[in-house]
Coordinates of C-alpha atoms in Angstrom, one line a residue:
Chain A
M1 CA 61.3 -15.1 265.5
R2 CA 62.2 -18.0 267.8
V3 CA 64.0 -19.7 264.9
F4 CA 66.2 -16.5 264.5
G5 CA 66.7 -16.5 268.3
K6 CA 68.2 -19.9 268.1
Y7 CA 71.0 -18.7 265.9
W8 CA 71.3 -15.4 267.6
R9 CA 72.1 -17.4 270.7
C10 CA 74.7 -19.4 268.8
F11 CA 76.3 -16.1 267.8
Q12 CA 76.3 -15.0 271.4
M13 CA 77.8 -18.3 272.4
G14 CA 80.6 -17.8 269.9
M15 CA 81.1 -14.5 271.0
Q16 CA 81.5 -15.3 274.6
N17 CA 83.8 -18.2 273.8
A18 CA 86.0 -15.8 271.9
I19 CA 86.1 -13.5 274.8
E20 CA 87.1 -16.5 277.1
Y21 CA 90.0 -16.9 274.6
R22 CA 91.0 -13.2 274.3
A23 CA 94.5 -13.9 275.5
D24 CA 94.8 -16.5 272.7
F25 CA 93.7 -13.9 270.2
L26 CA 96.3 -11.4 271.5
I27 CA 99.2 -13.9 271.5
G28 CA 98.1 -14.9 268.0
L29 CA 98.4 -11.2 266.9
V30 CA 101.7 -10.8 268.4
S31 CA 103.2 -14.0 266.9
G32 CA 101.6 -13.0 263.6
S33 CA 103.3 -9.5 263.7
F34 CA 106.6 -11.3 263.6
A35 CA 106.0 -12.5 260.1
V36 CA 104.6 -9.0 259.1
L37 CA 107.7 -7.4 260.6
L38 CA 109.9 -9.7 258.6
Q39 CA 108.1 -8.7 255.3
V40 CA 108.4 -5.0 256.2
F41 CA 112.2 -5.5 256.4
L42 CA 112.2 -7.5 253.2
W43 CA 110.3 -4.9 251.2
T44 CA 112.3 -2.0 252.6
A45 CA 115.5 -3.7 251.6
M46 CA 114.1 -4.4 248.1
F47 CA 112.9 -0.9 247.5
E48 CA 116.2 0.5 248.7
S49 CA 118.4 -1.6 246.7
G50 CA 116.3 -1.5 243.4
D51 CA 116.1 2.3 243.6
R52 CA 112.7 2.2 242.1
Q53 CA 109.5 4.0 242.9
T54 CA 107.3 1.0 242.5
L55 CA 107.6 -2.8 242.7
Y56 CA 104.9 -5.0 241.1
G57 CA 102.8 -1.8 240.8
Y58 CA 103.0 -1.0 244.4
S59 CA 104.8 2.1 245.9
Y60 CA 106.8 1.5 249.1
Q61 CA 104.0 2.9 251.2
Q62 CA 101.3 0.8 249.4
M63 CA 103.4 -2.4 249.9
I64 CA 104.0 -1.8 253.6
A65 CA 100.4 -1.1 254.2
Y66 CA 99.4 -4.2 252.3
V67 CA 101.5 -6.6 254.3
I68 CA 100.5 -5.2 257.6
I69 CA 96.8 -5.2 256.7
A70 CA 97.0 -8.6 255.1
G71 CA 98.5 -9.8 258.4
I72 CA 95.5 -8.7 260.4
V73 CA 92.9 -9.5 257.8
S74 CA 94.2 -13.1 257.6
R75 CA 93.7 -13.3 261.3
L76 CA 90.3 -11.9 261.1
V77 CA 89.1 -14.3 258.3
A78 CA 91.0 -17.3 259.8
T79 CA 88.6 -20.0 260.7
G80 CA 89.7 -22.9 262.9
F81 CA 86.3 -24.4 263.2
E82 CA 87.3 -27.1 260.5
Y83 CA 89.1 -28.7 263.3
E84 CA 86.0 -28.8 265.5
V85 CA 83.9 -30.1 262.6
A86 CA 86.5 -32.8 262.0
G87 CA 86.4 -33.6 265.7
D88 CA 82.5 -33.8 265.7
I89 CA 82.7 -36.2 262.7
K90 CA 85.5 -38.4 264.1
S91 CA 84.3 -38.7 267.8
G92 CA 80.6 -38.9 266.9
G93 CA 79.9 -35.5 268.4
L94 CA 77.8 -34.8 265.4
S95 CA 75.1 -37.1 266.7
K96 CA 74.1 -34.4 269.3
F97 CA 73.3 -32.1 266.5
I98 CA 71.3 -34.7 264.7
V99 CA 69.0 -35.2 267.6
Q100 CA 68.3 -31.5 268.2
P101 CA 66.2 -29.3 266.1
I102 CA 69.1 -27.1 264.8
H103 CA 70.9 -26.9 261.5
Y104 CA 74.6 -27.7 261.9
L105 CA 75.7 -25.4 259.1
Y106 CA 73.9 -22.3 260.6
F107 CA 75.1 -23.4 264.0
R108 CA 78.7 -23.3 262.9
M109 CA 78.3 -20.2 260.8
F110 CA 76.7 -18.1 263.6
C111 CA 79.2 -19.4 266.1
F112 CA 81.9 -18.3 263.7
F113 CA 80.5 -14.8 263.1
G114 CA 80.0 -14.5 266.8
S115 CA 83.6 -15.5 267.6
K116 CA 84.9 -12.9 265.1
A117 CA 82.6 -10.0 266.4
P118 CA 84.8 -8.9 269.3
Q119 CA 88.1 -8.9 267.1
S120 CA 86.4 -7.2 264.3
L121 CA 86.2 -3.7 265.8
F122 CA 89.8 -3.8 266.9
I123 CA 91.0 -5.1 263.5
F124 CA 89.0 -2.3 261.7
I125 CA 90.6 0.4 263.9
V126 CA 94.2 -1.1 263.3
A127 CA 93.6 -1.3 259.6
I128 CA 92.3 2.3 259.2
A129 CA 95.2 3.5 261.4
T130 CA 97.8 1.7 259.1
V131 CA 96.3 3.4 256.0
L132 CA 96.3 6.8 257.5
L133 CA 99.8 6.3 258.9
V134 CA 101.2 5.2 255.6
D135 CA 99.5 7.6 253.5
G136 CA 99.3 10.8 255.5
S137 CA 97.9 13.0 252.6
L138 CA 94.7 10.9 252.5
H139 CA 91.4 13.1 252.7
A140 CA 88.7 12.1 255.1
E141 CA 86.3 12.1 252.2
E142 CA 88.4 9.5 250.3
L143 CA 88.9 7.3 253.4
L144 CA 85.1 7.3 254.1
R145 CA 84.4 6.3 250.5
R146 CA 86.8 3.4 250.7
L147 CA 85.4 2.4 254.0
A148 CA 81.9 2.4 252.6
F149 CA 83.1 -0.5 250.4
F150 CA 85.6 -2.1 252.7
V151 CA 83.2 -2.8 255.5
P152 CA 80.6 -4.7 253.4
A153 CA 83.5 -6.4 251.5
M154 CA 85.1 -7.5 254.7
L155 CA 81.8 -8.9 255.9
L156 CA 81.3 -10.8 252.6
A157 CA 84.9 -12.0 252.9
L158 CA 84.2 -13.4 256.2
A159 CA 81.2 -15.3 255.0
L160 CA 83.1 -16.4 252.0
N161 CA 86.0 -17.7 253.9
F162 CA 83.5 -19.4 256.2
F163 CA 82.1 -21.5 253.2
I164 CA 85.6 -22.2 251.7
F165 CA 86.6 -23.8 255.1
Y166 CA 83.3 -25.5 255.7
C167 CA 83.8 -27.1 252.3
V168 CA 87.3 -28.2 253.5
S169 CA 86.1 -29.4 256.7
I170 CA 83.7 -31.8 255.0
L171 CA 86.9 -33.7 254.0
A172 CA 86.9 -35.2 257.5
F173 CA 84.0 -37.4 256.5
W174 CA 86.5 -39.3 254.4
L175 CA 89.8 -38.6 256.1
T176 CA 89.8 -39.7 259.7
E177 CA 92.9 -37.8 260.5
A178 CA 92.1 -34.6 258.5
W179 CA 94.3 -32.1 260.3
A180 CA 97.5 -32.7 258.2
A181 CA 95.2 -31.9 255.1
F182 CA 93.8 -28.9 257.0
I183 CA 97.2 -27.4 257.6
G184 CA 98.4 -27.8 254.0
L185 CA 95.2 -26.4 252.6
N186 CA 95.1 -23.5 255.1
L187 CA 98.6 -22.4 253.9
L188 CA 97.8 -22.8 250.2
I189 CA 94.4 -21.1 250.6
N190 CA 96.1 -18.2 252.5
I191 CA 98.7 -17.7 249.8
C192 CA 96.1 -17.8 247.0
S193 CA 94.0 -15.4 248.9
G194 CA 96.9 -12.8 249.1
G195 CA 97.4 -13.2 252.8
V196 CA 101.1 -13.3 252.5
F197 CA 102.1 -11.3 249.4
P198 CA 100.0 -9.2 247.1
L199 CA 98.9 -11.6 244.3
D200 CA 100.4 -9.3 241.7
V201 CA 103.8 -10.5 243.0
F202 CA 103.2 -14.0 241.5
G203 CA 102.9 -12.7 238.0
A204 CA 100.0 -12.2 235.5
T205 CA 99.4 -15.9 234.7
F206 CA 99.0 -16.9 238.5
M207 CA 96.7 -13.8 238.9
K208 CA 94.6 -14.8 235.9
I209 CA 94.3 -18.4 237.4
V210 CA 93.4 -17.5 240.9
S211 CA 91.0 -14.9 239.8
F212 CA 88.7 -17.8 238.7
S213 CA 88.8 -19.1 242.2
P214 CA 87.0 -17.6 245.3
F215 CA 90.3 -17.1 247.2
P216 CA 91.3 -13.5 246.2
Y217 CA 88.0 -12.2 247.3
T218 CA 88.7 -13.1 250.9
I219 CA 91.8 -11.0 251.6
F220 CA 93.4 -9.6 248.4
F221 CA 90.2 -7.8 247.3
P222 CA 89.2 -6.0 250.4
I223 CA 92.8 -4.9 251.2
N224 CA 93.0 -3.3 247.8
I225 CA 89.8 -1.4 248.4
L226 CA 91.2 0.1 251.6
N227 CA 94.6 0.6 249.8
G228 CA 93.0 2.6 247.1
K229 CA 94.2 0.3 244.4
I230 CA 91.0 -0.4 242.6
S231 CA 88.1 1.8 241.0
A232 CA 84.7 2.1 242.4
D233 CA 83.4 -0.1 239.5
A234 CA 85.9 -2.8 240.3
M235 CA 84.8 -2.6 243.9
L236 CA 81.1 -3.1 243.1
Q237 CA 82.0 -6.0 240.7
G238 CA 84.2 -7.6 243.3
C239 CA 81.4 -7.5 245.9
M240 CA 79.1 -9.2 243.4
L241 CA 81.6 -11.9 242.6
Q242 CA 81.9 -12.4 246.6
L243 CA 78.3 -12.9 246.7
L244 CA 78.2 -15.2 243.7
W245 CA 81.0 -17.5 245.2
I246 CA 79.1 -17.5 248.6
V247 CA 76.0 -18.9 246.8
V248 CA 78.1 -21.5 244.8
L249 CA 80.0 -22.7 247.9
M250 CA 77.0 -22.8 249.9
G251 CA 75.3 -25.1 247.3
C252 CA 78.4 -27.4 247.0
S253 CA 78.8 -27.6 250.8
G254 CA 75.1 -28.8 251.0
L255 CA 75.7 -31.4 248.5
W256 CA 79.0 -32.7 249.9
W257 CA 77.6 -32.6 253.4
K258 CA 74.8 -34.9 252.3
Q259 CA 77.3 -37.2 250.7
G260 CA 79.4 -37.2 253.9
M261 CA 76.4 -37.9 256.2
K262 CA 75.8 -41.0 254.3
K263 CA 79.3 -42.2 255.3
Y264 CA 78.9 -40.9 258.9
I265 CA 78.6 -43.7 261.3
A266 CA 78.2 -42.7 264.9
V267 CA 81.0 -44.2 266.7
G268 CA 80.3 -46.7 269.3
G269 CA 78.2 -49.7 269.3
Chain B
M1 CA 52.7 -47.1 274.0
A2 CA 55.6 -44.7 274.0
I3 CA 58.0 -46.9 272.1
I4 CA 57.2 -49.8 269.8
V5 CA 60.1 -51.7 268.2
K6 CA 59.5 -54.4 265.7
D7 CA 62.2 -56.6 264.1
L8 CA 64.8 -53.9 264.2
N9 CA 68.0 -54.7 262.5
K10 CA 71.4 -52.9 262.0
Q11 CA 74.3 -54.2 259.9
Y12 CA 77.7 -52.4 259.8
H13 CA 80.0 -52.9 257.0
Y14 CA 83.7 -52.8 257.8
Y15 CA 87.0 -54.0 256.2
K16 CA 89.2 -56.6 257.4
K17 CA 92.7 -55.4 258.2
Q18 CA 95.5 -57.7 259.1
A19 CA 98.7 -56.5 260.8
G20 CA 101.8 -55.6 259.0
L21 CA 103.0 -53.4 256.2
A22 CA 102.6 -55.8 253.4
Q23 CA 99.0 -56.3 254.4
S24 CA 98.4 -52.6 254.4
V25 CA 99.8 -52.3 251.0
K26 CA 97.6 -55.3 249.9
N27 CA 94.6 -53.6 251.4
L28 CA 95.2 -50.6 249.0
F29 CA 94.2 -52.8 246.2
H30 CA 91.8 -55.3 247.6
R31 CA 89.9 -55.1 250.9
E32 CA 87.8 -57.9 252.3
K33 CA 84.5 -56.5 253.3
L34 CA 82.9 -57.9 256.4
V35 CA 79.4 -57.6 257.8
K36 CA 78.7 -57.1 261.6
E37 CA 75.3 -57.6 262.7
A38 CA 75.0 -55.1 265.6
V39 CA 71.4 -55.5 266.1
R40 CA 69.4 -58.6 265.1
N41 CA 65.6 -58.6 264.9
I42 CA 64.9 -56.9 268.3
S43 CA 61.4 -56.3 269.3
F44 CA 59.9 -54.8 272.3
S45 CA 57.6 -52.2 273.4
I46 CA 57.7 -49.7 276.3
D47 CA 54.7 -47.9 278.0
E48 CA 54.6 -44.3 278.8
G49 CA 56.2 -43.6 282.2
E50 CA 58.0 -46.8 282.4
I51 CA 61.8 -47.0 283.3
V52 CA 63.2 -49.8 281.4
G53 CA 66.9 -50.9 281.8
F54 CA 68.9 -52.0 278.8
L55 CA 71.6 -54.6 280.0
G56 CA 74.3 -56.3 278.1
P57 CA 78.1 -56.6 277.7
N58 CA 80.1 -54.2 275.6
G59 CA 79.2 -54.5 271.9
A60 CA 75.9 -56.1 272.6
G61 CA 74.0 -53.5 270.5
K62 CA 72.7 -51.3 273.3
T63 CA 73.9 -48.1 272.1
T64 CA 73.2 -49.0 268.4
T65 CA 69.6 -49.5 269.4
L66 CA 69.4 -46.3 271.3
K67 CA 70.9 -44.5 268.4
M68 CA 68.3 -45.8 266.0
L69 CA 65.5 -45.0 268.4
S70 CA 66.9 -41.3 268.6
G71 CA 67.3 -41.1 264.8
I72 CA 71.0 -40.8 264.7
L73 CA 71.4 -44.1 262.7
F74 CA 69.2 -45.6 260.0
P75 CA 68.3 -49.3 260.6
T76 CA 69.1 -51.9 258.0
G77 CA 65.6 -53.4 258.5
G78 CA 62.5 -53.4 260.7
S79 CA 60.5 -50.6 262.2
A80 CA 60.3 -48.5 265.2
S81 CA 57.8 -45.9 266.5
V82 CA 58.7 -43.5 269.2
L83 CA 55.8 -41.3 270.4
G84 CA 54.2 -42.1 267.1
F85 CA 57.1 -40.9 265.0
T86 CA 59.5 -42.9 263.0
P87 CA 62.8 -41.7 264.6
W88 CA 65.0 -41.6 261.5
E89 CA 62.7 -39.3 259.7
R90 CA 64.1 -36.7 262.1
K91 CA 61.0 -34.7 262.2
K92 CA 61.4 -31.4 264.2
E93 CA 58.3 -32.2 266.3
F94 CA 60.0 -35.5 267.3
K95 CA 63.2 -34.0 268.1
K96 CA 61.4 -31.6 270.5
R97 CA 60.0 -34.4 272.5
F98 CA 62.8 -36.5 273.4
A99 CA 66.4 -36.3 274.6
I100 CA 69.4 -38.4 274.7
V101 CA 72.3 -38.3 277.1
L102 CA 75.4 -40.2 276.0
G103 CA 77.4 -40.5 279.2
Q104 CA 80.8 -40.4 277.4
K105 CA 80.0 -37.3 275.2
S106 CA 79.3 -34.0 276.6
Q107 CA 76.9 -31.4 275.1
L108 CA 78.1 -28.7 277.4
W109 CA 80.6 -26.1 276.1
P110 CA 83.7 -26.7 278.1
D111 CA 84.9 -23.2 278.2
L112 CA 81.5 -21.6 279.3
P113 CA 79.5 -22.0 282.4
A114 CA 76.9 -24.7 282.1
Y115 CA 74.2 -22.0 282.4
E116 CA 75.1 -20.7 278.9
S117 CA 74.7 -24.3 277.4
F118 CA 71.2 -24.3 278.9
Q119 CA 70.5 -21.0 277.4
L120 CA 71.6 -22.3 274.0
N121 CA 69.4 -25.4 274.4
K122 CA 66.6 -23.2 275.4
A123 CA 67.0 -21.3 272.2
I124 CA 67.5 -24.6 270.1
Y125 CA 64.3 -26.1 271.5
E126 CA 62.3 -22.7 271.4
V127 CA 61.5 -22.8 275.0
D128 CA 59.8 -19.6 276.3
D129 CA 61.3 -17.7 279.1
R130 CA 58.8 -18.5 281.9
T131 CA 58.9 -22.3 281.1
F132 CA 62.7 -22.2 281.0
S133 CA 63.1 -20.6 284.5
A134 CA 60.6 -22.8 286.1
T135 CA 62.2 -26.0 284.6
L136 CA 65.6 -24.9 285.4
D137 CA 64.7 -24.0 289.1
E138 CA 63.0 -27.3 289.5
L139 CA 65.9 -29.2 288.2
V140 CA 68.5 -27.3 289.9
E141 CA 66.7 -27.9 293.2
L142 CA 66.3 -31.6 292.5
L143 CA 70.0 -32.0 291.8
D144 CA 71.3 -29.4 294.2
V145 CA 73.6 -27.6 291.9
K146 CA 72.6 -23.9 292.4
E147 CA 76.2 -22.9 293.1
L148 CA 77.6 -24.6 289.9
L149 CA 75.5 -22.9 287.4
H150 CA 78.1 -20.1 286.6
V151 CA 81.2 -22.3 286.8
Q152 CA 83.0 -23.1 283.5
A153 CA 81.9 -26.6 282.5
R154 CA 85.4 -28.0 282.3
R155 CA 86.1 -27.1 286.0
L156 CA 83.3 -29.4 287.1
S157 CA 83.8 -32.8 288.6
L158 CA 82.7 -35.6 286.6
G159 CA 79.6 -36.2 288.9
E160 CA 78.7 -32.4 288.7
R161 CA 79.1 -32.4 284.9
M162 CA 76.7 -35.4 284.6
K163 CA 74.1 -33.4 286.6
M164 CA 74.6 -30.6 284.2
E165 CA 74.1 -32.9 281.2
L166 CA 70.9 -34.1 282.7
I167 CA 69.7 -30.5 283.1
A168 CA 70.7 -29.7 279.6
S169 CA 68.7 -32.5 278.1
L170 CA 65.7 -31.9 280.3
I171 CA 65.3 -28.1 279.6
H172 CA 62.8 -28.8 276.9
R173 CA 60.8 -31.1 279.0
P174 CA 61.0 -34.2 276.8
R175 CA 58.6 -37.0 277.1
I176 CA 61.2 -39.7 276.5
L177 CA 64.7 -39.8 277.8
F178 CA 67.4 -42.2 276.5
L179 CA 70.3 -42.4 278.9
D180 CA 73.4 -44.2 277.6
E181 CA 75.7 -45.1 280.6
P182 CA 74.7 -42.1 282.7
T183 CA 76.7 -43.1 285.7
I184 CA 79.8 -44.3 283.9
G185 CA 83.1 -43.4 285.7
L186 CA 81.3 -41.8 288.7
D187 CA 82.0 -42.6 292.2
V188 CA 79.4 -44.4 294.3
I189 CA 77.8 -41.4 296.0
S190 CA 77.5 -39.5 292.6
Q191 CA 76.1 -42.6 291.1
K192 CA 73.6 -42.8 293.8
K193 CA 72.6 -39.2 293.5
I194 CA 72.0 -39.5 289.8
R195 CA 69.9 -42.6 290.2
E196 CA 67.8 -40.8 292.9
F197 CA 67.3 -37.9 290.4
I198 CA 66.2 -40.1 287.7
R199 CA 63.7 -42.0 290.0
K200 CA 62.3 -38.8 291.4
Y201 CA 62.0 -37.1 288.0
N202 CA 60.3 -40.1 286.5
E203 CA 57.8 -40.1 289.4
R204 CA 57.0 -36.5 289.1
F205 CA 56.8 -36.0 285.5
K206 CA 56.0 -39.6 284.2
I207 CA 58.7 -39.4 281.7
T208 CA 59.5 -42.6 279.9
V209 CA 63.2 -43.6 280.4
L210 CA 65.3 -46.1 278.6
L211 CA 68.7 -46.5 280.2
T212 CA 71.8 -48.6 279.5
S213 CA 74.3 -49.3 282.1
H214 CA 77.1 -51.5 283.1
Y215 CA 76.3 -51.0 286.7
M216 CA 74.0 -53.4 288.2
K217 CA 72.9 -51.1 290.9
D218 CA 71.6 -48.6 288.3
I219 CA 69.3 -51.3 286.8
E220 CA 68.4 -52.9 290.2
E221 CA 67.3 -49.6 291.8
L222 CA 65.6 -48.0 289.0
C223 CA 64.2 -50.4 286.5
R224 CA 61.3 -52.7 287.4
R225 CA 61.8 -54.0 283.8
T226 CA 65.0 -54.9 282.2
I227 CA 65.8 -56.0 278.7
V228 CA 68.9 -58.0 278.5
I229 CA 70.5 -58.0 275.0
N230 CA 73.6 -59.9 273.9
E231 CA 75.0 -60.2 270.4
G232 CA 72.2 -58.0 269.1
Q233 CA 69.4 -60.2 270.3
V234 CA 66.9 -59.9 273.3
M235 CA 67.9 -62.6 275.7
F236 CA 65.4 -61.6 278.4
D237 CA 62.7 -59.1 278.9
G238 CA 60.9 -58.8 282.2
D239 CA 61.5 -58.2 286.0
L240 CA 65.1 -58.6 286.8
N241 CA 64.3 -60.3 290.0
R242 CA 63.2 -63.2 287.8
I243 CA 66.7 -63.7 286.7
K244 CA 67.7 -63.4 290.3
T245 CA 65.2 -66.1 291.4
S246 CA 66.3 -68.5 288.7
F247 CA 69.8 -68.1 290.0
A248 CA 69.0 -67.6 293.6
D249 CA 69.2 -71.2 294.3
I250 CA 73.0 -70.8 294.7
K251 CA 74.3 -69.0 297.7
R252 CA 77.8 -68.1 298.8
L253 CA 79.2 -68.6 302.1
K254 CA 82.2 -66.5 302.9
V255 CA 84.1 -67.8 305.9
Q256 CA 87.2 -66.4 307.8
F257 CA 88.8 -69.0 310.0
A258 CA 91.2 -68.3 313.0
E259 CA 93.7 -70.8 311.7
E260 CA 94.6 -72.4 308.5
V261 CA 92.2 -75.0 307.3
D262 CA 92.6 -77.8 304.9
V263 CA 90.7 -77.2 301.7
E264 CA 89.9 -80.9 301.2
R265 CA 87.8 -80.8 304.3
L266 CA 85.9 -77.9 303.0
R267 CA 85.1 -79.6 299.7
S268 CA 82.4 -81.7 301.4
F269 CA 80.3 -78.7 302.1
G270 CA 80.0 -77.5 298.5
K271 CA 82.0 -75.9 295.6
V272 CA 85.1 -74.0 297.0
T273 CA 85.6 -71.1 294.6
E274 CA 88.1 -69.2 296.7
W275 CA 90.6 -70.4 299.3
D276 CA 93.9 -69.0 300.6
G277 CA 94.2 -71.0 303.9
V278 CA 92.2 -68.8 306.3
H279 CA 89.6 -67.4 303.9
A280 CA 87.2 -69.3 301.9
T281 CA 84.2 -68.9 299.7
I282 CA 82.0 -71.9 299.3
E283 CA 79.0 -72.1 297.0
T284 CA 76.2 -74.3 298.0
N285 CA 72.5 -74.8 297.3
H286 CA 70.0 -72.4 298.8
Q287 CA 68.2 -75.1 300.9
D288 CA 71.4 -76.5 302.3
V289 CA 72.5 -73.2 303.7
P290 CA 71.3 -73.7 307.3
A291 CA 72.8 -77.3 307.6
V292 CA 76.1 -76.3 306.0
S293 CA 76.5 -73.2 308.1
Q294 CA 75.8 -75.0 311.3
Q295 CA 78.4 -77.7 310.5
L296 CA 81.0 -75.2 309.5
L297 CA 80.5 -73.3 312.7
N298 CA 80.7 -76.4 314.8
R299 CA 83.7 -78.1 313.2
F300 CA 85.9 -75.1 312.4
P301 CA 87.3 -72.1 314.4
V302 CA 85.2 -69.6 312.5
L303 CA 86.1 -65.9 313.0
D304 CA 83.7 -64.3 310.5
F305 CA 80.8 -65.7 308.4
A306 CA 78.6 -64.4 305.8
V307 CA 75.9 -65.7 303.5
E308 CA 75.8 -63.7 300.2
E309 CA 73.7 -64.0 297.1
Q310 CA 75.3 -64.5 293.8
P311 CA 75.9 -61.1 292.5
I312 CA 73.5 -60.2 289.7
D313 CA 76.0 -59.3 287.2
E314 CA 77.5 -62.9 287.4
A315 CA 73.9 -64.3 287.1
V316 CA 73.4 -62.3 283.9
A317 CA 76.8 -63.3 282.7
K318 CA 75.7 -66.8 283.0
L319 CA 72.6 -66.0 281.3
F320 CA 74.6 -64.6 278.4
A321 CA 76.7 -67.7 278.3
K322 CA 73.6 -69.9 278.2
G323 CA 72.0 -67.9 275.4
G324 CA 75.2 -67.6 273.3

């Protein structure tokens, strides 16, 4: 019980820290909306000029809903703790976790979940509102059915993205100035996750390749659940794959972390 | 015995890097590996309830030793037992019984009030509610920080922050406390308060304290026993006053004259270490002080006069020079 209390406290601390930074979150949301707005104009122009009902398998409404929801879901799963991990590694801050009876991975994980908790509700509401706004004919029953999958898929996506970026952050053991690598990887992973465009846009080959990676399951997959693009069977299968990837990355991060710790020399003599 | 250290060794490997682009390119293909012996065969033991000072210049191996004793670093050789545990096995039971404060690294969350960080430590160390509030009340009273508990940690002054760091590391009532430069960067009054707290806390709870510091005052006031290390080796282990006595045969006379005085005339009284015409510092033997003072006062227009002991840090510096 007390062991659980430990991590529950981490969760709360993450949450409080996020609330301290609520303005930061709102500003991020506003600046993120510019990119979304740009895309809305882009797709509107493309649909109008092409005179077509669908592009890359998306109707105009579906596409608009996708880019808006992708914008906010990207923000929800976005990590940022990789910089803190790198900082801990570089400055020797990791030492304080070594001397305390706490597991660094779980500490980070629960802080991360905690920091996401206050935003989650807000983001869920916006996402649902977007779907309803774009597709006015949607039945309440159908919406509930999609939500029944969307909510767990989103939680799994959050956990999955945590482990992806935890693995990325371990790079800092070998790269003293890891931030440049983080920025590049962040962008690449966001694109491969479908955080910018729907993955269908990049063509079938690309889709095939990324489907063997964990990335589409963090953004592309949950949005398509909400968007009504995939069948119930595919939803279930997707969630299973999310779980599988979480287990795989958890194992990898454990191994890499051990390797990294061997390299870790607390700074200062 | 709370701490037993035997022949502890720590070597670091690092790569030689010369200046210049050409050398950088060369280093891509071949790097010369060098070994630094941070700690060389250190042995000592510390009784329960002792406050022991760890003294030495930068890079002497003080922090490295503390890091090995707290399990952060693995030693290259030798053994250590802290409360019966081998630190680098990092057993949970061991972690719950000691604390380390690194003066230059904060364990508080900067954006949250210190109280939240205490709560986190309470959870991490699995301290029950009643013990937590009793311990916290006690520490808050000793350090007089009641008003600061709910202030964002980054808004605290350095001295206030250090007090909070101490509370954070004592919330689980450790039996051993490692303090690495606890007073670094603090003003004189804050330093004094931290020292007073450490002494009181040690008296009340019989906690074993091992502290490193650059400030002589910390060591002089707190530690009856001091371990001086330099270049990874123990140079001295015992009562610091013993170093003092071995150097106390030299005294300093600080004199201020009413008018300019010829330095040559002063030389006959002892070694003139400072002179600017009207101020002079003369070093002389302990037993000559009365005679020299008398003559100085008789033969010169003296405005001000003081006899000082050689500062202990200079004494220690000389000790290092002797050993090295």
